[in-house]
Short mmCIF file of C-alpha atoms in Angstrom, two decimals:
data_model
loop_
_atom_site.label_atom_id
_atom_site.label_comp_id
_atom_site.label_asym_id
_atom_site.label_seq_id
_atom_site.Cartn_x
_atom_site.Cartn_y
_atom_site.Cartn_z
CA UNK A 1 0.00 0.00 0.00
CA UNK A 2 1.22 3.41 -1.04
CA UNK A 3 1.49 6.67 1.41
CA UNK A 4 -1.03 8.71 1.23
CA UNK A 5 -0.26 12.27 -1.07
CA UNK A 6 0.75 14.98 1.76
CA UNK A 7 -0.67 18.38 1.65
CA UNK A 8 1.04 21.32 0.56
CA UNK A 9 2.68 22.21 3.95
CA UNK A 10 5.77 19.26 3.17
CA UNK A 11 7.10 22.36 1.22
CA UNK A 12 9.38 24.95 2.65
CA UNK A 13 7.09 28.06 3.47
CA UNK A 14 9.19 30.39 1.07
CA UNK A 15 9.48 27.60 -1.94
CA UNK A 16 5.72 26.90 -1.23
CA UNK A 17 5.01 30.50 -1.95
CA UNK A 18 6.78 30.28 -4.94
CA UNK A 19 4.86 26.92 -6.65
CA UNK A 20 1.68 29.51 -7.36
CA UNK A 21 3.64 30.94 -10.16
CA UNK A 22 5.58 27.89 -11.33
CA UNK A 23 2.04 26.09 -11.92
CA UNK A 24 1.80 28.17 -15.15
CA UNK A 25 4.89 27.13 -16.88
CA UNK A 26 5.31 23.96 -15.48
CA UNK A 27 2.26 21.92 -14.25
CA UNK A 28 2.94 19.36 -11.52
CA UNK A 29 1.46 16.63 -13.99
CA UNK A 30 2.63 16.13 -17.42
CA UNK A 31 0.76 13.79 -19.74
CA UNK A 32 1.59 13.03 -23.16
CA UNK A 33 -0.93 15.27 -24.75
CA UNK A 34 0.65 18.39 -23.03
CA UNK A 35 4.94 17.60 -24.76
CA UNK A 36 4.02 20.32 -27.56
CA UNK A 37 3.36 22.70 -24.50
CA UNK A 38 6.32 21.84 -22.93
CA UNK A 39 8.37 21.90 -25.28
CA UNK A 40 7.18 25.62 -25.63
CA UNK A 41 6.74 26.70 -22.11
CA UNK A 42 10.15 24.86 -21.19
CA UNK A 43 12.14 26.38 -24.21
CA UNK A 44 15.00 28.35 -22.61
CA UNK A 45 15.07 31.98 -22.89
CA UNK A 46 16.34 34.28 -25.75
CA UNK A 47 20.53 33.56 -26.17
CA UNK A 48 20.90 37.42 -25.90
CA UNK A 49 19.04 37.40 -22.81
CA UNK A 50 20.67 34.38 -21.04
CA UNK A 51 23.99 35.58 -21.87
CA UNK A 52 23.57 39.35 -20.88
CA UNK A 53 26.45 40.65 -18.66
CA UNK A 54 28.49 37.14 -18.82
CA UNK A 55 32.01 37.34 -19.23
CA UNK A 56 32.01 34.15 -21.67
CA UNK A 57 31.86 33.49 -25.50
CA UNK A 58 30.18 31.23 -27.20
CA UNK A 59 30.79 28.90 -30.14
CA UNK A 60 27.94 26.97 -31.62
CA UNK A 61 29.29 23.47 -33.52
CA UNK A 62 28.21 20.15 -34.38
CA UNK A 63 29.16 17.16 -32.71
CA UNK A 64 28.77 13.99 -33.38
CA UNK A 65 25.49 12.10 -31.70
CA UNK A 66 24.46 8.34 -32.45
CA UNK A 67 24.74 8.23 -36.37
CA UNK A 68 23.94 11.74 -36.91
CA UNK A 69 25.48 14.72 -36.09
CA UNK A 70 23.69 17.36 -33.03
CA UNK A 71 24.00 20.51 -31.70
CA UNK A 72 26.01 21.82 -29.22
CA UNK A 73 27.15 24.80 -28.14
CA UNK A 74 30.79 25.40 -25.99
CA UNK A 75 31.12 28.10 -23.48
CA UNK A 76 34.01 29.40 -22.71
CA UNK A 77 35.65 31.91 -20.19
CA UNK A 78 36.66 35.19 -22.37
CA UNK A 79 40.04 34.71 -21.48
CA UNK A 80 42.34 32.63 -18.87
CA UNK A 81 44.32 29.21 -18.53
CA UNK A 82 43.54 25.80 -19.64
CA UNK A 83 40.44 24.63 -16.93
CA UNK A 84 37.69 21.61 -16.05
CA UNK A 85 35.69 20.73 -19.02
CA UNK A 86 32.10 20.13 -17.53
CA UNK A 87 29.25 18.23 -20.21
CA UNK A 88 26.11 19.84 -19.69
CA UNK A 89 23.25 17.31 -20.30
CA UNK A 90 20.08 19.76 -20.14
CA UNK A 91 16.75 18.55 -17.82
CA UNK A 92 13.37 17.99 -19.65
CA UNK A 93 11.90 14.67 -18.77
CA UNK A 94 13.31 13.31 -21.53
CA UNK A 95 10.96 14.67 -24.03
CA UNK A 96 11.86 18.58 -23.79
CA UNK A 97 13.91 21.15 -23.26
CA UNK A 98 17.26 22.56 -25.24
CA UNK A 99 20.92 22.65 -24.54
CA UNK A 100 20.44 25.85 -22.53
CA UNK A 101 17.69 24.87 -20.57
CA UNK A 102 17.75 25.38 -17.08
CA UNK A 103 22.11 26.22 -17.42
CA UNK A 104 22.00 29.76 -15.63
CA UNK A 105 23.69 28.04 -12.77
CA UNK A 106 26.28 26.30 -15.10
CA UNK A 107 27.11 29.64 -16.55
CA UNK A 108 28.15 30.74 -13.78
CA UNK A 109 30.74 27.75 -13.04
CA UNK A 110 32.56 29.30 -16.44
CA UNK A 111 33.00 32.33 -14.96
CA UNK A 112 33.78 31.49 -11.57
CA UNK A 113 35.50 28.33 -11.83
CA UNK A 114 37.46 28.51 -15.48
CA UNK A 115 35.34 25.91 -17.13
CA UNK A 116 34.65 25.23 -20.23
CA UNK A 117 31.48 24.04 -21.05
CA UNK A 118 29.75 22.13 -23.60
CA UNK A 119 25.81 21.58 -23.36
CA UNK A 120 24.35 19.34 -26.10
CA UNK A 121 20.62 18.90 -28.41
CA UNK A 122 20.49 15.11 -27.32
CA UNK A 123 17.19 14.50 -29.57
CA UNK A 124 13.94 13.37 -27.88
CA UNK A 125 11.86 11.17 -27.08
CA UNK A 126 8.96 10.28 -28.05
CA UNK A 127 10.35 10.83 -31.60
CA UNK A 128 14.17 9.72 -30.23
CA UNK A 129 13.80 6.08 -27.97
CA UNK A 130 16.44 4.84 -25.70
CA UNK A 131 18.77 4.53 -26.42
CA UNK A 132 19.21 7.63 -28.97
CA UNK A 133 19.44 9.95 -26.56
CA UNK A 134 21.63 8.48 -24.07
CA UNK A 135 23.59 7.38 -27.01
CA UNK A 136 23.84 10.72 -28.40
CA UNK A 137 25.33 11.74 -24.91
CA UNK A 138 28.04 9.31 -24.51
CA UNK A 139 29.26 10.45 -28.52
CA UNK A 140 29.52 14.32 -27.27
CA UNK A 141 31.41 12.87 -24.34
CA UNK A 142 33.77 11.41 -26.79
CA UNK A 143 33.82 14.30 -29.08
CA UNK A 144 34.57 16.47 -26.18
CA UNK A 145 37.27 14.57 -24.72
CA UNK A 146 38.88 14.08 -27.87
CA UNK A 147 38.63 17.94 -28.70
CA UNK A 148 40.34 18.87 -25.02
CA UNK A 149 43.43 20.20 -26.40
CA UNK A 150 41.99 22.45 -28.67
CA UNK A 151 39.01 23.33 -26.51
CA UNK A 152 41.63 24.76 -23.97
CA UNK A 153 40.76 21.92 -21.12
CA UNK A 154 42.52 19.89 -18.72
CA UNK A 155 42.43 16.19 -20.08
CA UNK A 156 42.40 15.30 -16.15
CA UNK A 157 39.71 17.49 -15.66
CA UNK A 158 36.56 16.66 -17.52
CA UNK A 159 33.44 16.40 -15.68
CA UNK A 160 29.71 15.09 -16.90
CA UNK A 161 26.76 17.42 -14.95
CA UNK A 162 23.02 16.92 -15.73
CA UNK A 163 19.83 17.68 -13.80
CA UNK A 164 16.81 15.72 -13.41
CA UNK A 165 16.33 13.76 -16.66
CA UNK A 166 19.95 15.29 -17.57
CA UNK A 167 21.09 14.21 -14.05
CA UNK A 168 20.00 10.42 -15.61
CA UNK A 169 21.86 10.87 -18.40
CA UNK A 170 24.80 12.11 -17.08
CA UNK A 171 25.00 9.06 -14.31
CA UNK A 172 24.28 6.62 -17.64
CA UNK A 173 27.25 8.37 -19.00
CA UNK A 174 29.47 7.89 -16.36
CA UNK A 175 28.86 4.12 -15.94
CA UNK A 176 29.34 3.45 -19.96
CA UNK A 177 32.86 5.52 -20.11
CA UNK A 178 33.80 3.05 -16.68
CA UNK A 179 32.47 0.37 -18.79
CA UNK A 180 33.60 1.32 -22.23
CA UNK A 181 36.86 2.37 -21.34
CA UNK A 182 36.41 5.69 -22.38
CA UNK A 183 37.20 9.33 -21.17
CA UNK A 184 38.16 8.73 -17.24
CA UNK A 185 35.88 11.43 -15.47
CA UNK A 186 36.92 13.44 -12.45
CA UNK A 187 33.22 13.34 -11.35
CA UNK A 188 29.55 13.69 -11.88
CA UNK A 189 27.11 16.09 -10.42
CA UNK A 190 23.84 14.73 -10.10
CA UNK A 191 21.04 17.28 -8.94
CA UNK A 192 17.57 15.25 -8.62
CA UNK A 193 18.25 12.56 -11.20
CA UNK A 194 15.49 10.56 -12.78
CA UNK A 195 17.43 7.13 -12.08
CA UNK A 196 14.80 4.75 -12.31
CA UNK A 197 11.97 3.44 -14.56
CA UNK A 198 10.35 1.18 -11.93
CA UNK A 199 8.83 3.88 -9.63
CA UNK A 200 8.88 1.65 -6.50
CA UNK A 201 9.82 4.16 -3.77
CA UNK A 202 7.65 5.86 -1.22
CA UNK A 203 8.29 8.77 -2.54
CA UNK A 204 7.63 8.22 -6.13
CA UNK A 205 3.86 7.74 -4.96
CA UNK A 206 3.98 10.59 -2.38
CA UNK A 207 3.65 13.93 -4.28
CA UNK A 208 0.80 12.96 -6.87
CA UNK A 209 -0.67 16.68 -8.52
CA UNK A 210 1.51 18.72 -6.50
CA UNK A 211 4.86 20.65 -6.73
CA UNK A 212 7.15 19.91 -10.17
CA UNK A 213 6.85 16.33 -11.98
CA UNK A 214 4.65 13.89 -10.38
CA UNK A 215 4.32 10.57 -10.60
CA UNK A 216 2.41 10.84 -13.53
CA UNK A 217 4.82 13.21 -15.45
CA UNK A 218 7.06 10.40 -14.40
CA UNK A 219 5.78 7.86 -16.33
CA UNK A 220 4.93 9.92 -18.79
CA UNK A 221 8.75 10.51 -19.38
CA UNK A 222 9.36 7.31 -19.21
CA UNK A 223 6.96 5.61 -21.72
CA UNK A 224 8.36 8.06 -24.24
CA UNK A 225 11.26 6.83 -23.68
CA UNK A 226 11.08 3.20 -23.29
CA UNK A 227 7.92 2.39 -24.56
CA UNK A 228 6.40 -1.19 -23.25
CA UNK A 229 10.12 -1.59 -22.39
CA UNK A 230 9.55 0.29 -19.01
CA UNK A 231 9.43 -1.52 -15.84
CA UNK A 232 10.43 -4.99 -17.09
CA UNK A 233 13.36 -6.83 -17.50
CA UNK A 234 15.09 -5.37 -20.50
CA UNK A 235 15.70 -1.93 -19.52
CA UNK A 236 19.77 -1.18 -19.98
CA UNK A 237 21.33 0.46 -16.50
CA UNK A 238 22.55 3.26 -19.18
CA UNK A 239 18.70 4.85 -20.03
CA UNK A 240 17.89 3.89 -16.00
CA UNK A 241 21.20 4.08 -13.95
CA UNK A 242 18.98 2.58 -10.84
CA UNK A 243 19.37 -0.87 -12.20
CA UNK A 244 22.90 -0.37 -12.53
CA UNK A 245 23.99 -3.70 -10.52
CA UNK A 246 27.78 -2.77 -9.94
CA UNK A 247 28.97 0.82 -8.84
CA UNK A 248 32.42 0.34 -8.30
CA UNK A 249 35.00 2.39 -10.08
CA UNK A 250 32.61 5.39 -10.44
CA UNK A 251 34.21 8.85 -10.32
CA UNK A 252 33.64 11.22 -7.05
CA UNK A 253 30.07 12.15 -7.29
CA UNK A 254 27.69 15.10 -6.12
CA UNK A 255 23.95 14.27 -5.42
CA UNK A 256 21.49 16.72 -4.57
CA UNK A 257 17.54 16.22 -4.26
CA UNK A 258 14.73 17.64 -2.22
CA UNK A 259 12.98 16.26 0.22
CA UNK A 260 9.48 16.53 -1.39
CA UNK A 261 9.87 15.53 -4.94
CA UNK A 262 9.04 11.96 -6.11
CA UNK A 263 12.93 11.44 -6.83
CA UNK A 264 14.03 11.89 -3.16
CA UNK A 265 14.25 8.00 -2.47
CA UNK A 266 15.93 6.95 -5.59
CA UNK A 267 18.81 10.04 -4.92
CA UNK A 268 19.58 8.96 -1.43
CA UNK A 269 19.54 4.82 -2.52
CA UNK A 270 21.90 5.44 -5.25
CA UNK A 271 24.27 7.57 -2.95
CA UNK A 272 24.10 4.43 -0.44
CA UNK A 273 24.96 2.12 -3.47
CA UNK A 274 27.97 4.52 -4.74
CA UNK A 275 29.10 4.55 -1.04
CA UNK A 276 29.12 0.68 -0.94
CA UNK A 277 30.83 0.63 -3.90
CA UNK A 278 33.79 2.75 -1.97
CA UNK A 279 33.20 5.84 -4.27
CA UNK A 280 33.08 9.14 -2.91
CA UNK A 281 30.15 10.48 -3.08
CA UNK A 282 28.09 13.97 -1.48
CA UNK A 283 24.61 13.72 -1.14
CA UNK A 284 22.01 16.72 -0.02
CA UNK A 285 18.45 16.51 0.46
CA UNK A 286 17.24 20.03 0.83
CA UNK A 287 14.68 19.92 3.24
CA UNK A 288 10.98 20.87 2.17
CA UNK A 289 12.43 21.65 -1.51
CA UNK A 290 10.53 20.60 -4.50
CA UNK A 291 11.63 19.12 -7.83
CA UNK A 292 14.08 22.00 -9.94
CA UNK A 293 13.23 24.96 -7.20
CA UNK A 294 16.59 26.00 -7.61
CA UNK A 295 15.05 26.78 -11.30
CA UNK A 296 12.29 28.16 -10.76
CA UNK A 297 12.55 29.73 -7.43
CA UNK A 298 16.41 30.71 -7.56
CA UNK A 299 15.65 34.11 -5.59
CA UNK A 300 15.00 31.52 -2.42
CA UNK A 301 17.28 30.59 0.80
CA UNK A 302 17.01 27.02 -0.08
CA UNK A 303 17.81 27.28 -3.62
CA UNK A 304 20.86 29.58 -3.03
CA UNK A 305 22.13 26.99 -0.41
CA UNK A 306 21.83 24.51 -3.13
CA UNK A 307 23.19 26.44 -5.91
CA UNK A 308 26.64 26.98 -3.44
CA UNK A 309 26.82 23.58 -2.14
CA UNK A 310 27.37 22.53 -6.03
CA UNK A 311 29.98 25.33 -6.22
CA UNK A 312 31.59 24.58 -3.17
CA UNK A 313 31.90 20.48 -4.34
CA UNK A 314 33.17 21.79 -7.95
CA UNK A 315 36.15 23.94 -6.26
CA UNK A 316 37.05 21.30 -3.55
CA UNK A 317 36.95 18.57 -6.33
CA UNK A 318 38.89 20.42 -9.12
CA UNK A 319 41.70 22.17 -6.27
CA UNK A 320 42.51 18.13 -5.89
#
């Protein structure tokens, strides 16, 4: 038997304040009749306007994806010495959003931190299955690592970084270059991945038609992606890191999640695994934060406490 759905008053007074407005650009239940709003409503903001005051350029290239070439674009600090390279895999649910979706905060890891970033188009589902767009992922990975030199990064340096469904693809990422024997990653930074396909945990049944992506929206994202893969037996630990049997060898890895969003259970059980697994790993559960506040509700005490934390891991990782 599931939990019951709590009330509104799980959520931090301030961020609670703030889910009035967020309800009109992001409902708390996404069904597949509503991805052409989405992809609207979730499009990321004018490049003129996201960019304004920065103290970065931009390149837009090509790279290639799983047997086709996709977009990405590379930020880089205006000027300085050879930093981290951090691969920006954008949030979305799978099914939306752009490679500058939801990357203010990663913007400001350029300027502050020397890095030079490159945030990708994976293509979509439904249109895109697993494993296209993990697939397309791992190739910019590639791409990226290969291009260090000229890109003006540390080879020992490269990072993957993702949020929710970007968070999932970055952890997917990380287990096939361990696997693969590809780039060797100084870490990953997780915030509120979308791990798992099953939706077993307490929490994934806890926050039904309230806050940012439900249970619903959930499976929604999902069934794009997998189709009547999801939930059974042949569903690879690279689209769903969750089933990911072995953790070892991982690189050092930041989790963050909040504590009332449907992906709080998954977070923390994955941190446990990596821990098992002897890899260092940081985990945070904010406490009374919903899914992506630190998105939508940036201007709060919670969401500024998670936005440092992140900044604080990156500089104690890359002074190493």
């Amino acid at each position: 038997m599931h939990p019951s759905p709590p009330g509104r008053s799980v959520f931090d007074p301030e961020l609670r304040a703030a889910l009035a407005v967020v309800g009109g650009v992001f409902p708390p239940t996404i069904t597949p009749d509503l991805i052409p709003f989405m992809r609207r409503a979730y499009a990321s903001p004018p490049r003129d306007d996201l960019l304004a005051g920065r103290d970065v350029t931009v390149e837009d290239v090509e790279v290639p994806g799983w047997g086709a070439p996709i977009g990405a674009s590379i930020v880089r600090p205006s000027a300085g010495a050879a930093g981290p390279g951090i691969l920006l895999l954008h949030s979305g649910g799978m099914m939306f959003g752009d490679r500058f979706s939801g990357a203010d905060h990663a913007l400001r890891w350029v300027e502050q931190l020397g890095a030079v970033l490159v945030t990708v188009d994976y293509r979509l589902a439904p249109e895109h299955p697993d494993p296209v767009p993990f697939e397309d992922c791992y190739a910019a990975l590639e791409w990226f690592a290969s291009h260090a030199g000229r890109l003006g990064v540390r080879s020992d340096r490269l990072l993957v970084a993702g949020a929710s469904a970007g968070g999932g693809l970055a952890a997917g990422v990380a287990l096939a270059a361990r696997d693969r024997g590809g780039p060797r990653l100084r870490g990953q930074l997780l915030d509120y991945p979308m791990l798992d396909d099953r939706g077993l945990t307490p929490s994934m049944h806890a926050f039904d038609g309230i806050g940012v992506w439900d249970r619903v929206s959930n499976e929604t994202g999902w069934r794009a992606l997998l189709g009547d893969r999801v939930g059974g037996p042949d569903v690879s630990a690279y689209a769903a890191p969750s089933r990911a049997t072995d953790l070892r060898d991982l690189p050092p890895t930041f989790i963050d999640v909040g504590s009332a969003e449907i992906f709080r259970d998954e977070a923390v059980d994955y941190a446990r695994r990596l821990w098992e697994a002897g890899v260092d790993a940081e985990l945070h559960v904010w406490p009374g934060a919903f899914h992506a506040c630190d998105v939508f509700a940036a201007h709060t005490s919670i969401a500024r406490a998670m936005i440092r934390a992140r900044e604080d891991w990156l500089r104690r990782l890359l002074a190493q």
